[in-house]
XYZ file of C-alpha atoms in Angstrom:
230
model
C -25.699 -37.703 -72.282
C -27.602 -40.909 -71.619
C -31.292 -40.835 -72.680
C -30.793 -37.494 -74.474
C -31.387 -36.531 -78.086
C -29.709 -33.596 -79.814
C -32.578 -31.405 -78.595
C -31.559 -31.454 -74.919
C -28.441 -29.381 -75.527
C -29.969 -27.211 -78.258
C -32.979 -26.307 -76.095
C -31.564 -26.171 -72.557
C -27.872 -25.236 -72.632
C -28.171 -21.568 -73.597
C -25.022 -21.570 -75.726
C -26.344 -19.544 -78.668
C -25.401 -16.013 -77.602
C -21.827 -16.903 -76.655
C -21.366 -18.944 -79.844
C -22.624 -16.026 -81.955
C -20.332 -13.560 -80.197
C -17.306 -15.743 -80.922
C -18.381 -16.620 -84.478
C -18.683 -20.348 -83.814
C -20.909 -22.990 -85.383
C -22.168 -25.504 -82.807
C -23.175 -28.954 -84.045
C -25.227 -31.182 -81.743
C -25.411 -34.833 -82.832
C -27.799 -37.404 -81.424
C -26.578 -39.874 -78.815
C -27.286 -43.073 -80.749
C -28.874 -44.382 -83.928
C -32.676 -44.375 -83.946
C -35.246 -46.792 -85.291
C -32.872 -49.640 -86.151
C -35.459 -52.217 -85.063
C -32.815 -54.168 -83.177
C -34.272 -56.498 -80.584
C -33.621 -55.107 -77.114
C -32.520 -51.613 -78.160
C -35.303 -49.966 -76.146
C -35.273 -52.231 -73.089
C -33.064 -50.090 -70.829
C -32.182 -46.401 -70.548
C -28.421 -46.919 -70.323
C -27.918 -49.232 -73.308
C -29.218 -49.142 -76.876
C -31.355 -46.194 -77.975
C -30.049 -42.953 -76.471
C -26.924 -44.697 -75.206
C -24.550 -45.219 -78.117
C -21.518 -44.451 -75.900
C -19.584 -43.092 -78.901
C -18.043 -46.453 -79.777
C -17.912 -48.469 -82.985
C -19.662 -51.664 -81.911
C -18.072 -54.971 -82.889
C -20.753 -57.312 -81.531
C -23.944 -58.522 -83.180
C -26.585 -57.162 -83.519
C -25.121 -53.712 -82.813
C -22.115 -53.540 -85.123
C -23.955 -52.502 -88.289
C -25.655 -49.384 -86.895
C -24.039 -48.509 -83.582
C -20.955 -46.732 -84.921
C -21.199 -43.367 -83.199
C -17.418 -42.990 -82.883
C -16.929 -43.037 -86.659
C -20.089 -41.002 -87.157
C -18.897 -38.105 -85.003
C -15.262 -38.357 -86.166
C -15.776 -38.729 -89.917
C -19.317 -38.809 -91.290
C -20.837 -35.846 -89.448
C -17.970 -33.362 -90.140
C -18.080 -34.227 -93.861
C -21.819 -33.556 -93.886
C -21.435 -30.229 -92.060
C -18.468 -29.075 -94.147
C -20.323 -29.873 -97.375
C -23.393 -27.832 -96.425
C -22.249 -24.937 -94.217
C -19.572 -22.206 -94.398
C -17.087 -23.925 -92.096
C -13.327 -24.089 -91.810
C -12.647 -27.864 -91.781
C -9.225 -27.291 -90.202
C -10.666 -25.646 -87.095
C -12.814 -27.962 -85.011
C -13.251 -28.646 -81.303
C -15.298 -31.159 -79.352
C -17.206 -31.151 -76.074
C -20.024 -32.962 -74.324
C -21.922 -33.837 -71.155
C -21.770 -37.092 -69.169
C -21.712 -39.911 -71.761
C -21.078 -37.159 -74.315
C -18.216 -35.852 -72.207
C -16.734 -39.333 -72.378
C -17.220 -39.234 -76.144
C -15.526 -35.838 -76.469
C -12.519 -36.889 -74.404
C -11.891 -40.145 -76.264
C -12.287 -38.470 -79.666
C -9.736 -35.817 -78.745
C -7.271 -38.227 -77.132
C -7.427 -40.783 -79.952
C -7.012 -38.227 -82.733
C -4.100 -35.886 -81.923
C -4.271 -32.704 -83.972
C -7.824 -33.231 -85.202
C -9.426 -31.028 -82.545
C -8.110 -27.653 -81.403
C -9.559 -28.069 -77.912
C -11.757 -30.312 -75.787
C -13.997 -29.805 -72.769
C -16.571 -31.771 -70.825
C -19.316 -31.403 -68.247
C -19.413 -34.264 -65.724
C -17.858 -36.798 -68.125
C -17.766 -40.556 -67.608
C -13.996 -40.556 -67.171
C -13.145 -44.221 -66.607
C -15.918 -46.386 -68.098
C -14.023 -49.674 -67.753
C -14.354 -49.172 -63.979
C -18.012 -48.104 -63.656
C -21.326 -49.901 -64.078
C -22.551 -47.754 -66.983
C -19.342 -48.402 -68.854
C -19.152 -52.112 -68.120
C -22.700 -52.623 -69.367
C -22.295 -50.560 -72.545
C -18.758 -51.549 -73.499
C -19.446 -55.199 -72.747
C -22.594 -55.137 -74.869
C -21.110 -53.275 -77.834
C -17.536 -54.596 -77.794
C -17.742 -58.031 -76.171
C -16.109 -59.470 -73.078
C -12.458 -58.670 -73.908
C -11.739 -55.765 -71.554
C -8.560 -54.848 -73.455
C -10.794 -53.688 -76.329
C -12.735 -51.429 -73.983
C -9.633 -49.417 -73.106
C -9.586 -47.808 -76.565
C -12.773 -46.010 -75.487
C -11.716 -44.995 -71.974
C -10.267 -41.508 -71.425
C -8.304 -42.509 -68.315
C -6.733 -45.494 -70.084
C -5.997 -43.401 -73.192
C -4.227 -40.737 -71.138
C -2.030 -43.435 -69.541
C -0.659 -44.324 -72.969
C -0.689 -40.730 -74.202
C 2.609 -39.616 -75.753
C 2.011 -36.182 -74.242
C -0.761 -33.947 -75.460
C -0.952 -30.333 -76.532
C -4.670 -30.463 -75.747
C -5.840 -28.127 -73.027
C -8.649 -30.080 -71.345
C -11.376 -28.236 -69.399
C -13.710 -30.254 -67.155
C -16.521 -28.933 -64.968
C -18.028 -31.294 -62.408
C -20.888 -30.588 -60.007
C -19.941 -31.467 -56.438
C -23.510 -32.578 -55.645
C -23.830 -34.736 -58.767
C -25.667 -37.935 -57.809
C -23.703 -39.920 -60.388
C -20.395 -38.655 -59.004
C -21.234 -40.005 -55.561
C -22.504 -43.255 -57.146
C -19.074 -43.895 -58.685
C -20.192 -43.635 -62.318
C -17.993 -40.670 -63.353
C -14.641 -41.272 -61.579
C -12.922 -37.978 -62.490
C -10.197 -38.516 -59.876
C -8.853 -41.437 -61.922
C -8.558 -39.251 -65.004
C -6.958 -36.351 -63.129
C -4.376 -38.711 -61.623
C -3.535 -40.086 -65.079
C -3.271 -36.587 -66.560
C -1.004 -35.467 -63.726
C 1.246 -38.487 -64.189
C 1.475 -38.029 -67.963
C 1.727 -34.219 -67.742
C -1.397 -33.750 -69.866
C -2.795 -30.226 -69.215
C -6.196 -30.356 -67.552
C -8.282 -27.783 -65.700
C -10.720 -29.556 -63.400
C -13.300 -27.383 -61.640
C -15.468 -28.908 -58.914
C -18.530 -26.692 -58.681
C -20.114 -26.592 -55.240
C -23.888 -26.931 -55.097
C -24.378 -28.215 -58.657
C -25.711 -31.582 -59.776
C -25.817 -33.410 -63.132
C -28.589 -31.299 -64.651
C -28.789 -28.764 -67.463
C -28.992 -25.945 -64.905
C -25.349 -26.824 -64.198
C -24.485 -26.759 -67.905
C -26.350 -23.505 -68.556
C -24.460 -21.839 -65.702
C -20.983 -22.612 -67.051
C -21.544 -23.025 -70.812
C -20.131 -19.569 -71.603
C -16.810 -20.580 -70.029
C -16.666 -23.603 -72.306
C -17.545 -21.628 -75.437
C -14.816 -19.117 -74.505
C -12.347 -21.985 -73.899
C -12.930 -23.343 -77.395
C -12.992 -19.905 -79.036
C -9.515 -19.188 -77.645
C -8.124 -22.047 -79.749
C -10.508 -21.981 -82.708
C -9.989 -18.267 -83.301
C -6.249 -18.247 -82.591
């Protein structure tokens, strides 16, 4: 998620016991490059450092370093598979908020690569929200048609039909839901139209925090284990 490092999930989510029980390795990447010394990368919390948005930037000065889409899709799995006892053919992806957006676009753009996908409070339609417009405009330029390649709702609209079983948890009292940053209804409508399987759970009384994630993380680990251990 925005402003996070890999430590937020590792420290706060409480996934370890469930992952151990199901025999899963959990890999938590950072949310952006660090220390690139790019002018302006630390000026705002929702762009630059901590806000890579899981895109491959095409605009200067971001395009050399800000390539989180390729990093998560290609570079990171190669690194993990070379150093740990993994099965490279069995991999799933999930994330929170900006990371939920990242998980969804990775799964939708790469059919067959991931066995399953899930998300907590994902940014579902970034071309339509302020976070997305700022980040995608900055990293990809002003051509909105290029943004759609990194938008889960737009990707589902052109989806040939997916075998992916998508699980999404969303807190009903999430301040960013009410602010129009997450827009899950747009994604659900697209999934319904394209007959893409999605389970969307609106959780009463929960916000955008890690208390929300810690409460439902076991369900997500179980969701992925069902497919990874099949």
